Short mmCIF file of C-alpha atoms and ligand atoms in Angstrom, two decimals:
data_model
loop_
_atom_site.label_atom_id
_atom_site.label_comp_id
_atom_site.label_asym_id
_atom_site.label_seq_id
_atom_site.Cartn_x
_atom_site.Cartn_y
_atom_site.Cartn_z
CA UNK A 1 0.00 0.00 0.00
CA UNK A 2 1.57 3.50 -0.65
CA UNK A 3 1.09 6.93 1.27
CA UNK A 4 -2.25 7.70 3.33
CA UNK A 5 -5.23 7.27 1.64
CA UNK A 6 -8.02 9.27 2.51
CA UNK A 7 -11.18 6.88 2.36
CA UNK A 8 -14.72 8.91 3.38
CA UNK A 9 -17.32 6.86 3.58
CA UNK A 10 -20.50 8.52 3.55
CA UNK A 11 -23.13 7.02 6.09
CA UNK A 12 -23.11 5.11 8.91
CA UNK A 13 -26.00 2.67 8.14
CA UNK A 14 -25.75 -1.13 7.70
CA UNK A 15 -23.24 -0.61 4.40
CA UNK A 16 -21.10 1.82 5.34
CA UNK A 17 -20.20 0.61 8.68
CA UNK A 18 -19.69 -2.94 7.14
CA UNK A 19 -17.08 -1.24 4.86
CA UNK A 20 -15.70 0.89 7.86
CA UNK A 21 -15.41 -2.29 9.88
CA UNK A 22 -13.76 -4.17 7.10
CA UNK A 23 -11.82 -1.06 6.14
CA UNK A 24 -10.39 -0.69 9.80
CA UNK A 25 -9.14 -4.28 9.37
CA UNK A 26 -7.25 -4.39 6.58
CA UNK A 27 -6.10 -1.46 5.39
CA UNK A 28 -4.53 0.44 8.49
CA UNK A 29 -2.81 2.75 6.43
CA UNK A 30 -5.33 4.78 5.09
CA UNK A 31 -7.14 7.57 6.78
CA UNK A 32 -10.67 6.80 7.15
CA UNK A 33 -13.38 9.62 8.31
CA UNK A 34 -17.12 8.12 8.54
CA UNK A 35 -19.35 10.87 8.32
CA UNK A 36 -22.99 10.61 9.23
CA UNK A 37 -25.97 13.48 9.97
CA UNK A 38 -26.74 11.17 12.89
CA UNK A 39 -24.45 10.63 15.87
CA UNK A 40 -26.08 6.92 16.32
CA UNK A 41 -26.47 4.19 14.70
CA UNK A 42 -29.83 2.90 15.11
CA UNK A 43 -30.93 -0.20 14.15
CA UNK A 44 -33.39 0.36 11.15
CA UNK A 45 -34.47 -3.11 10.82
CA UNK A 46 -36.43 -2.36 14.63
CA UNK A 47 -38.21 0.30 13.51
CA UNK A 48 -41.26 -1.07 13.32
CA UNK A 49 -41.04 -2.39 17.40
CA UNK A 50 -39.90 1.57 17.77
CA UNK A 51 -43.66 2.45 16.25
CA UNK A 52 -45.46 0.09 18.38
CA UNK A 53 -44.05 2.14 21.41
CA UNK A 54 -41.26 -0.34 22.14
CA UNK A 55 -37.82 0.99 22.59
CA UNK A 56 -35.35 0.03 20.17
CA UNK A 57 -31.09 0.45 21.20
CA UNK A 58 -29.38 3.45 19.90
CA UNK A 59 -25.64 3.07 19.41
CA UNK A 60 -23.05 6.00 20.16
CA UNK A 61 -21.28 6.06 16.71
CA UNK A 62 -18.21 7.61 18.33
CA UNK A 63 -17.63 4.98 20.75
CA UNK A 64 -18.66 2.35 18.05
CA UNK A 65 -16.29 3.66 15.83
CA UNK A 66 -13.59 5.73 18.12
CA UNK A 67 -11.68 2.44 19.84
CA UNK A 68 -10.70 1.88 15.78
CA UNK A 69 -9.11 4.92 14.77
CA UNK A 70 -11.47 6.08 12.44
CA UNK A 71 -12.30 9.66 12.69
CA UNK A 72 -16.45 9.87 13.12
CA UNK A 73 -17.66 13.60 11.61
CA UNK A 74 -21.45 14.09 12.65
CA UNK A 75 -22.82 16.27 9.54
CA UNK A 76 -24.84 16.03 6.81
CA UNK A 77 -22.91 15.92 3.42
CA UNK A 78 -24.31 18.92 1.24
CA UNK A 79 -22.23 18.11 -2.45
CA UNK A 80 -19.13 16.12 -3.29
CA UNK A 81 -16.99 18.02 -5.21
CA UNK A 82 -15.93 15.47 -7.77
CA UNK A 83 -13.73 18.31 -9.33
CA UNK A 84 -11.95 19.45 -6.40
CA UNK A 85 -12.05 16.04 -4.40
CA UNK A 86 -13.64 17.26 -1.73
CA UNK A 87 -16.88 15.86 0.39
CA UNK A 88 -18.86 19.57 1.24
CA UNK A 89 -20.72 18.95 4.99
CA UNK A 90 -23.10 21.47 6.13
CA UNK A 91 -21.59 22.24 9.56
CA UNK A 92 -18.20 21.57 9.61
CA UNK A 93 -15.14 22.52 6.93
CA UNK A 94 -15.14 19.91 3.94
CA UNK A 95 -13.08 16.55 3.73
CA UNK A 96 -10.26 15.93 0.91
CA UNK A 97 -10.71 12.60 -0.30
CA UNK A 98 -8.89 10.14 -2.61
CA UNK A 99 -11.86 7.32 -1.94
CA UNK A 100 -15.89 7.49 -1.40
CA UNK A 101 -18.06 4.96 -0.19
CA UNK A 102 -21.63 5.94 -0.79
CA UNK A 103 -23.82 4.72 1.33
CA UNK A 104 -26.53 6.81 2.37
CA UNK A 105 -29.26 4.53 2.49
CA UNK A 106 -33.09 5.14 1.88
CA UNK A 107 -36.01 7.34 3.03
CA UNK A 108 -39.50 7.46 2.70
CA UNK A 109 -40.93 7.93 -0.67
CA UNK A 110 -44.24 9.62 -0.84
CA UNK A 111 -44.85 8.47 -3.80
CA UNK A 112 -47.64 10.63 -6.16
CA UNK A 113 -51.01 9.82 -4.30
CA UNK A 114 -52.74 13.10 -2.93
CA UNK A 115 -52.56 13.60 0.58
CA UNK A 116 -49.74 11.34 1.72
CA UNK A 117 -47.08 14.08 2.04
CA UNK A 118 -49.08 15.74 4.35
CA UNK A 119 -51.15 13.53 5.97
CA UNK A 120 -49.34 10.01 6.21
CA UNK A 121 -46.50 8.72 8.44
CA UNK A 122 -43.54 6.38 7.70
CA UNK A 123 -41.56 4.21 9.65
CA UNK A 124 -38.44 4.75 7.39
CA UNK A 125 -36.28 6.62 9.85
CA UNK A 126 -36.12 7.45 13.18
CA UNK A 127 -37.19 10.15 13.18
CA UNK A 128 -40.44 9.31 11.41
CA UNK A 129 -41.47 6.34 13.44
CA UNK A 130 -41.08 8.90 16.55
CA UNK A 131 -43.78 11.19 15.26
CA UNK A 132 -46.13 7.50 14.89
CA UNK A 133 -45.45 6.71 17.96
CA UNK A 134 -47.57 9.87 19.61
CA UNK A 135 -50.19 8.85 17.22
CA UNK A 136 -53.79 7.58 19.02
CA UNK A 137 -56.76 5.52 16.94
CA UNK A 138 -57.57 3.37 14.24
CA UNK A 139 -54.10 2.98 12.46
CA UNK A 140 -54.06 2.20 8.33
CA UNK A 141 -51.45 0.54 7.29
CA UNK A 142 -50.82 1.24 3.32
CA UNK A 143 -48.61 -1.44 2.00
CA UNK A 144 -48.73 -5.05 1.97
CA UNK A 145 -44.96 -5.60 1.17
CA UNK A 146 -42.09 -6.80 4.28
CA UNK A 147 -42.46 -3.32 5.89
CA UNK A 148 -46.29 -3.30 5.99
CA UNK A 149 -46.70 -6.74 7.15
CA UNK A 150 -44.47 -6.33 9.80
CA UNK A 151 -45.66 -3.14 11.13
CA UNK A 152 -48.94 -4.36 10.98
CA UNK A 153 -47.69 -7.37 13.02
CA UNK A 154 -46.08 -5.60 15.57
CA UNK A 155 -49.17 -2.69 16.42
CA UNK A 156 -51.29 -5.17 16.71
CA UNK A 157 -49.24 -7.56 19.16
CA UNK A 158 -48.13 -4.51 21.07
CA UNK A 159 -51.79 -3.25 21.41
CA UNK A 160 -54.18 -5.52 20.97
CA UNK A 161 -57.33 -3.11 21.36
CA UNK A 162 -55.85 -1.07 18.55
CA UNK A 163 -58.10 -1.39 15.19
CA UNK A 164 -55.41 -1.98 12.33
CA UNK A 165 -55.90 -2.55 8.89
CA UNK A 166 -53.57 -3.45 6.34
CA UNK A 167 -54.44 -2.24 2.36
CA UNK A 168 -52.16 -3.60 -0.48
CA UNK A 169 -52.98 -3.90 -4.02
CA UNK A 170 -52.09 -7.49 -3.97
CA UNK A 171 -51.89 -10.22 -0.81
CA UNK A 172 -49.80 -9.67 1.93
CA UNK A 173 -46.05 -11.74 0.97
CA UNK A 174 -47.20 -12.17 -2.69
CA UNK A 175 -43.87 -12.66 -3.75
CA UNK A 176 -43.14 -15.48 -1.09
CA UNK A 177 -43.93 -19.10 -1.25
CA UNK A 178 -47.85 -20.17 -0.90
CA UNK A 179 -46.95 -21.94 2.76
CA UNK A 180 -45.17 -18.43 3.61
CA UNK A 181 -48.09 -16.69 2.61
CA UNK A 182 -50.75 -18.41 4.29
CA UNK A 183 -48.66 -18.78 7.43
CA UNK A 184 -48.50 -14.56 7.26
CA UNK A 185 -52.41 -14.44 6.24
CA UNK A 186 -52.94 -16.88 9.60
CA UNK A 187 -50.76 -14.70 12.04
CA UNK A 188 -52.00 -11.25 10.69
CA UNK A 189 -55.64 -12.52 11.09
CA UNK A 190 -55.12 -14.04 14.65
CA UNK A 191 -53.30 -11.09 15.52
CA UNK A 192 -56.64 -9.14 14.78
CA UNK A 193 -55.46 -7.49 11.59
CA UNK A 194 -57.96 -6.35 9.25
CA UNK A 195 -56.44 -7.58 5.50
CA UNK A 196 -57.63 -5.20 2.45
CA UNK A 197 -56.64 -6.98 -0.68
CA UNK A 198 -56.79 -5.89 -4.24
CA UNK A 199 -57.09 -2.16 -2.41
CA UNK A 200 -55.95 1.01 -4.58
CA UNK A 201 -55.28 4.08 -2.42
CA UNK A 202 -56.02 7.34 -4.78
CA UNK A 203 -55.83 9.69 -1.27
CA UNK A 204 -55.03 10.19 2.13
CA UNK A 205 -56.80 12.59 4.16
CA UNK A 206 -56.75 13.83 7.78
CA UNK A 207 -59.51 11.29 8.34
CA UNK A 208 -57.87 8.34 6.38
CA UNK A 209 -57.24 7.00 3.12
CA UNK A 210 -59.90 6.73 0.12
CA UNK A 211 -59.74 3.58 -2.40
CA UNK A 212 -60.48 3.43 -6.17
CA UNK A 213 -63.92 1.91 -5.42
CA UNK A 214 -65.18 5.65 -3.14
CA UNK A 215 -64.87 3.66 -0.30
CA UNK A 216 -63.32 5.72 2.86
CA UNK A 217 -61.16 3.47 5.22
CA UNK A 218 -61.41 5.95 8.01
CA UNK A 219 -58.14 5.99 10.64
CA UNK A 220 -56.43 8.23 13.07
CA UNK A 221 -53.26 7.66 11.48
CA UNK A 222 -51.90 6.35 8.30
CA UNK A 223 -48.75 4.49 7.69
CA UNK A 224 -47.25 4.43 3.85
CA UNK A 225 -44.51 1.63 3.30
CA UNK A 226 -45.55 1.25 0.03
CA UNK A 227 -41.82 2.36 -0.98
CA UNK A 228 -38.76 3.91 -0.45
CA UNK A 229 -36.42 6.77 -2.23
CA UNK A 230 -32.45 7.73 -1.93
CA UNK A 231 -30.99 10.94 -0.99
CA UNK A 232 -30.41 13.32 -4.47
CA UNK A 233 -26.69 13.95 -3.23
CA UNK A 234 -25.28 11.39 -6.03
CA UNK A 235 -27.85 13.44 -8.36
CA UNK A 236 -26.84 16.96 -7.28
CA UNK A 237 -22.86 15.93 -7.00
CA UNK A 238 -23.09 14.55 -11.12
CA UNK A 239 -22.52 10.99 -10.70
CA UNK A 240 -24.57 8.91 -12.73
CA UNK A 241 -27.59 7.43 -11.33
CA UNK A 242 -30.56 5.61 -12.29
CA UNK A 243 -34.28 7.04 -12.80
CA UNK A 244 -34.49 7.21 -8.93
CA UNK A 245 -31.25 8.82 -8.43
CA UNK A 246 -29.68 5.26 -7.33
CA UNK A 247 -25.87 5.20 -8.04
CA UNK A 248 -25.22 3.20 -11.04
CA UNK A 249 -22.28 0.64 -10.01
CA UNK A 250 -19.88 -1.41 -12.34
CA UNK A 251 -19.45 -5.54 -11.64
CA UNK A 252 -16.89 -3.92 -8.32
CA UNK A 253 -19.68 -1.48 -7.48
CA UNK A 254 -17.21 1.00 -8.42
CA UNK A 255 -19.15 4.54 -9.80
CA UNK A 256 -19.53 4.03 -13.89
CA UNK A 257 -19.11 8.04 -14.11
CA UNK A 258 -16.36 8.11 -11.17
CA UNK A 259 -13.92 5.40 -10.26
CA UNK A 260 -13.04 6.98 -7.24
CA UNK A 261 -16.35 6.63 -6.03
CA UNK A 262 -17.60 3.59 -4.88
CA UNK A 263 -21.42 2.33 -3.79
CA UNK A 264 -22.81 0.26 -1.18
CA UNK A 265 -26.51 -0.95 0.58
CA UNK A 266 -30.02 0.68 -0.45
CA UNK A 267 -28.22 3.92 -2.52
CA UNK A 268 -26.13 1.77 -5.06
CA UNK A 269 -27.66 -0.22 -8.13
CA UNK A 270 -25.98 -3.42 -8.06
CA UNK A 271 -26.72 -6.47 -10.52
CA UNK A 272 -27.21 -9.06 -8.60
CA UNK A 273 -27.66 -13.34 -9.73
CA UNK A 274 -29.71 -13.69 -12.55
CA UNK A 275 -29.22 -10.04 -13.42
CA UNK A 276 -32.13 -8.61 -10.98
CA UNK A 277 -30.99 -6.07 -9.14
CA UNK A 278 -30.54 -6.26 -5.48
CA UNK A 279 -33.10 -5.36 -2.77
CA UNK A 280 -32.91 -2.69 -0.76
CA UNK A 281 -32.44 -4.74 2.53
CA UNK A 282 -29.76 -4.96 5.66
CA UNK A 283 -28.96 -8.38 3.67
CA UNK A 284 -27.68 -6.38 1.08
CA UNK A 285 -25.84 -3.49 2.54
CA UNK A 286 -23.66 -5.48 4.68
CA UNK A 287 -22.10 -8.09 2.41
CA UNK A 288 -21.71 -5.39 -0.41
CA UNK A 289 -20.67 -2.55 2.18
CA UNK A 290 -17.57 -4.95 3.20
CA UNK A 291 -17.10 -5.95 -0.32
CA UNK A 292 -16.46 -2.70 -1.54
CA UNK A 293 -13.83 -2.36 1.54
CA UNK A 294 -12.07 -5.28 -0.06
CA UNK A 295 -12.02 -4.04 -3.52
CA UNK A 296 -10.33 -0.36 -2.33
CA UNK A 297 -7.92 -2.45 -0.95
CA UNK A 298 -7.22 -4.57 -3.24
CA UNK A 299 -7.04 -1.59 -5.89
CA UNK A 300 -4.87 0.51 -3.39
CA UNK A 301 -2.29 -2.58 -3.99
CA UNK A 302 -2.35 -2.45 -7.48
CA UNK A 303 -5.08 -5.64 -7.80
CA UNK A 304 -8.00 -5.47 -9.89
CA UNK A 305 -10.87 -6.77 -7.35
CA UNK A 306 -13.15 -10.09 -8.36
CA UNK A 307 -16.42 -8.78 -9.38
CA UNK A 308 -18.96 -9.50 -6.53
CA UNK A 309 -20.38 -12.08 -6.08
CA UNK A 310 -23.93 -12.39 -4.13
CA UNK A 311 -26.21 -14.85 -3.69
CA UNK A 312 -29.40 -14.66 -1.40
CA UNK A 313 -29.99 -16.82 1.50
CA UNK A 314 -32.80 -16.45 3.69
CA UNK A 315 -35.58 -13.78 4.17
CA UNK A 316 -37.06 -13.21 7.21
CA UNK A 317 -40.24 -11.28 8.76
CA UNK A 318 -40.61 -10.55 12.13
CA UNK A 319 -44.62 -11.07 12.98
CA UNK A 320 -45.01 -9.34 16.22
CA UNK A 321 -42.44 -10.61 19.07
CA UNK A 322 -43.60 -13.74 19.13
CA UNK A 323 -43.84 -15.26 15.84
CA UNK A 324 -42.30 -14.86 12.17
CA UNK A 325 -41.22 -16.07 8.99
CA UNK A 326 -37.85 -17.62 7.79
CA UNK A 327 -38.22 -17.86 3.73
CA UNK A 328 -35.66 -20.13 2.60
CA UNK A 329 -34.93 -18.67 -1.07
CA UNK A 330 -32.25 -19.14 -4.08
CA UNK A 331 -29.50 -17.20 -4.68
CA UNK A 332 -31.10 -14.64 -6.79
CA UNK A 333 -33.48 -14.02 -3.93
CA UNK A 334 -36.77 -16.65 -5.64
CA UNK A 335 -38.40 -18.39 -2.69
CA UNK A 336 -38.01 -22.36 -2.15
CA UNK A 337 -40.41 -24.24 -0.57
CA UNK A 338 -39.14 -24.46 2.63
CA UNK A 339 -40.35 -22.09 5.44
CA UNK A 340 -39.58 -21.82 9.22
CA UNK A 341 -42.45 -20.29 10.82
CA UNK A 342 -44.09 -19.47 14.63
CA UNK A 343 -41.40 -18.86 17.83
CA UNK A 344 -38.57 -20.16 16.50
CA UNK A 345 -38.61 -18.17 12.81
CA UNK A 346 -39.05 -15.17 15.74
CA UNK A 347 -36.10 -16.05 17.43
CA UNK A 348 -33.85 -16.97 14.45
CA UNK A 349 -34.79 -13.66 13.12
CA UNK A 350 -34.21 -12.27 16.48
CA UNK A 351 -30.31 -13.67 16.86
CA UNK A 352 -30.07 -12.64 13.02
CA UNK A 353 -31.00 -8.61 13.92
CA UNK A 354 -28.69 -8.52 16.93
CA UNK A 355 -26.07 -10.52 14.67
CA UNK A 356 -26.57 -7.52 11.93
CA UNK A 357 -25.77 -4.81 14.83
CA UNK A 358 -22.88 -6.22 16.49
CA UNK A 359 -20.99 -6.70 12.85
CA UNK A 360 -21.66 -2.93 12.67
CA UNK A 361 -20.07 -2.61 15.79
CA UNK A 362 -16.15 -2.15 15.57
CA UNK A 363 -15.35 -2.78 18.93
CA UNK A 364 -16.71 -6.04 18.68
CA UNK A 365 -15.40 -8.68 16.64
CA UNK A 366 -17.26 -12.18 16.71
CA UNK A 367 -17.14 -14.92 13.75
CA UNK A 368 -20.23 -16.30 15.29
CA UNK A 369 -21.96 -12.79 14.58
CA UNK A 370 -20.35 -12.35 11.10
CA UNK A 371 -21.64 -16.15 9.88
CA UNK A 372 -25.48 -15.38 11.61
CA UNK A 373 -25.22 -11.70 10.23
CA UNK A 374 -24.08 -13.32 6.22
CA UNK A 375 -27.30 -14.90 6.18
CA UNK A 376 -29.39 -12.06 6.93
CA UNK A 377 -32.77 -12.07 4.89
C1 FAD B 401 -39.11 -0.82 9.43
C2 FAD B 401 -38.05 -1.45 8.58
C3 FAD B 401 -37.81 -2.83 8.71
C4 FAD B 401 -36.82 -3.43 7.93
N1 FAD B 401 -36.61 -4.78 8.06
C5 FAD B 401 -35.66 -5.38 7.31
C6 FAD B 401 -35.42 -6.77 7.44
O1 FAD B 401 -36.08 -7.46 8.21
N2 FAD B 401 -34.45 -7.32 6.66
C7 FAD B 401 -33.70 -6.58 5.80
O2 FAD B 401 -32.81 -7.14 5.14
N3 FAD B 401 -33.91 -5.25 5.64
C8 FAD B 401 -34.87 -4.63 6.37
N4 FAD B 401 -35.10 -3.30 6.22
C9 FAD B 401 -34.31 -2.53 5.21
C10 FAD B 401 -32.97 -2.10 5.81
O3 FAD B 401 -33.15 -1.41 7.01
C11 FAD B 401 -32.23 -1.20 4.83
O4 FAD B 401 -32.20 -1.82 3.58
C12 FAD B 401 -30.82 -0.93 5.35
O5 FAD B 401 -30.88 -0.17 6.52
C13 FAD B 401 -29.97 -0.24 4.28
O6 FAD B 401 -28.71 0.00 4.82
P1 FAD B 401 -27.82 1.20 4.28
O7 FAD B 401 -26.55 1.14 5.05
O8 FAD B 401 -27.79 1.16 2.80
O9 FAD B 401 -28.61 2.53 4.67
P2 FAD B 401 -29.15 3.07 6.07
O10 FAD B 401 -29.23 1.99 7.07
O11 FAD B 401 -30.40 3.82 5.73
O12 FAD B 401 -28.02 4.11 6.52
C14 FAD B 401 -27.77 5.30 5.81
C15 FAD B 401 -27.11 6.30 6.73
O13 FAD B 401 -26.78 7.45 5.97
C16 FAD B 401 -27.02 8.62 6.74
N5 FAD B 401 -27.24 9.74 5.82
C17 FAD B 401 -28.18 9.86 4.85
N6 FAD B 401 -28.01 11.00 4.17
C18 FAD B 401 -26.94 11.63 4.71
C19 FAD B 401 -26.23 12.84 4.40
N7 FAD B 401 -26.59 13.63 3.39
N8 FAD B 401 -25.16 13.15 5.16
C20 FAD B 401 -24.74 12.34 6.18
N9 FAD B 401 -25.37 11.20 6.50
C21 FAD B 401 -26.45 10.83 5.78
C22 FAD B 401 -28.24 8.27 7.57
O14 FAD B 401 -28.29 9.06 8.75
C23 FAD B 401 -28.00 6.78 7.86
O15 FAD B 401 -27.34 6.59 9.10
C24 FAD B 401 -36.07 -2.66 6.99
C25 FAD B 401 -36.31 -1.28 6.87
C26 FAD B 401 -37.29 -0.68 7.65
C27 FAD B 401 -37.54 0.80 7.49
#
């Protein structure tokens, strides 16, 4: 390795602390600054517990970070200066870099149907799911993908005189095997979940959310998870991105507009088996976060990286505390037939979550954590 490198690696999510983790392993000559507008780390994949009222840890990113060497900078990056090599941050002076790693994440996406902007919540960030916790009432749940179902799960479990409904355009788990599916239709219905099917929202008022057919589902509050957008930094800063504003990634999710960039986790588009593209999902931002560590390095020393190489495992739904969903699928993310499902899919997918945090955690270094974490769904 020659000189000091200066690696920034934009957010401290799931991806980029998987690459700062790996980074602070193996290449201890660089200079590494993580830089993140939050100064924890919380665990995203709980968010949905947070909005049922439960409290969810919150990691000191300092401390997580500090007993490594690598310089944490709480800000929000404004612009990278591509030109000038230089990350711009709103509060403090900017960073000179030689290396990015992109990983700002996901937030909620609105979407184009009236009313949700102003009247709907999201469980997306902190931050959101804080303002749905202080909401009272009927709740409508808008979305019958992984986040829906599992918010829906999880309100109703945590208060079980709370009316919840859940509206998707299609059945809840569609894209999982039949057993899967019936095994979440089962739990949703004994959990007293109200399952709208074949629903089209065209609105969301203060009162609730209207469907296609005039019908009003009336409800306090309103929870959209129908989606999820990335920041417009990659946009703004002139890399090239997709139609969403996704950072478009060659085979060593190296930027195809800036090689000194490189992308990681819900912000990058990365071809996956089969050429789909990956999910947005904690099981993709931590493999490809500390694969992207590997291939700096190995460019640093004058190697040309392997291309990655991903392959799908497991997904998993939590349903409430108490029961859940292990969806054994191929490598390019199709389910098998095989499910896990009731206490111990919840506490597979319970060792699985902590797993994911502690690998983010760079004091703490556990193969048992990084082989449960690998299979994360
Ligand atoms: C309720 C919920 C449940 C989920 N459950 C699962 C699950 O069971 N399994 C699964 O695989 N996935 C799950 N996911 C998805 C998973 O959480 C995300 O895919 C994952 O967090 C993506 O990781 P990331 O590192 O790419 O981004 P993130 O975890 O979103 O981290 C991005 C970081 O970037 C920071 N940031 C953003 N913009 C800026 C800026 N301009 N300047 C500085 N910092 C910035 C943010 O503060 C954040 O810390 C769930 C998501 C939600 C919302």
């Amino acid at each position: 390795m020659t000189g000091q490198h200066r690696i920034v690696i934009l957010g401290a999510g799931y991806a980029g602390l998987a690459a700062a983790r790996r980074l602070a392993g193996v290449a201890r000559d660089a200079q590494i600054t993580v830089v993140d507008a939050r100064a924890t780390f919380v665990e995203r994949v709980r968010l949905h517990q947070q909005a049922a009222g439960q409290r969810i840890p919150a990691w000191d990113l300092r401390e997580m970070l500090g007993s490594k060497k690598i310089r944490f900078v709480c800000a929000e990056a404004t612009e990278i200066d591509t030109v000038g090599k230089q990350v711009v941050l709103d509060a403090v002076p900017a960073l000179d870099y030689d290396i990015v790693v992109y990983a700002l994440g996901s937030l909620a996406d609105p979407g184009r149907v009236p009313g949700v902007a102003e009247h709907a919540y999201s469980v997306a960030t902190p931050e959101d799911t804080r303002r749905l916790a202080f909401a009272r009432g009927p709740v409508a749940v808008v979305g019958a993908g992984a986040t829906g179902i599992e918010l829906a799960a999880e309100l109703a479990e945590s208060h079980p005189d709370l009316p919840v409904v859940l509206l998707g355009s299609e059945e809840p788990g569609v894209w999982l095997s039949p057993r899967a599916r019936a095994h979440i239709r089962r739990t949703l219905e004994r959990l007293g979940v109200e399952i709208r099917s074949g629903a089209k929202v065209i609105e969301v008022t203060a009162e609730g959310v209207r469907l296609a057919d005039g019908t009003l589902v009336a409800a306090a509050a309103t929870v959209w998870t129908t989606g999820f957008r990335v920041p417009d930094l990659a946009m703004r800063s002139g890399l090239a991105v997709d139609a969403a504003g996704r950072v478009r990634t060659d085979a060593t999710l190296r930027s195809v507009s800036h090689p000194e960039i490189y992308a990681a986790g819900d912000t990058a588009v990365i071809a996956g088996p089969g050429d789909r593209e990956l999910r947005m999902a904690c099981a993709t931002a931590l493999p490809t976060g500390k694969y992207v560590a590997d291939a700096v390095v190995a460019r640093m020393r004058g190697v040309e990286p392997q291309p990655l190489r991903f392959r799908y495992v497991l997904q998993c739904l939590s349903l409430g505390r108490r029961d859940g969903l292990i969806q054994v699928v191929r490598g390019d993310d199709s389910p098998r037939g095989t499910v896990l499902t009731g206490r111990a899919a919840a506490s597979v997918k319970e060792l699985i979550v902590r797993g994911a945090a502690r690998r983010s955690d760079l004091n703490r270094q556990s193969r048992v954590d990084d082989r449960i974490a690998s299979t994360y769904g």
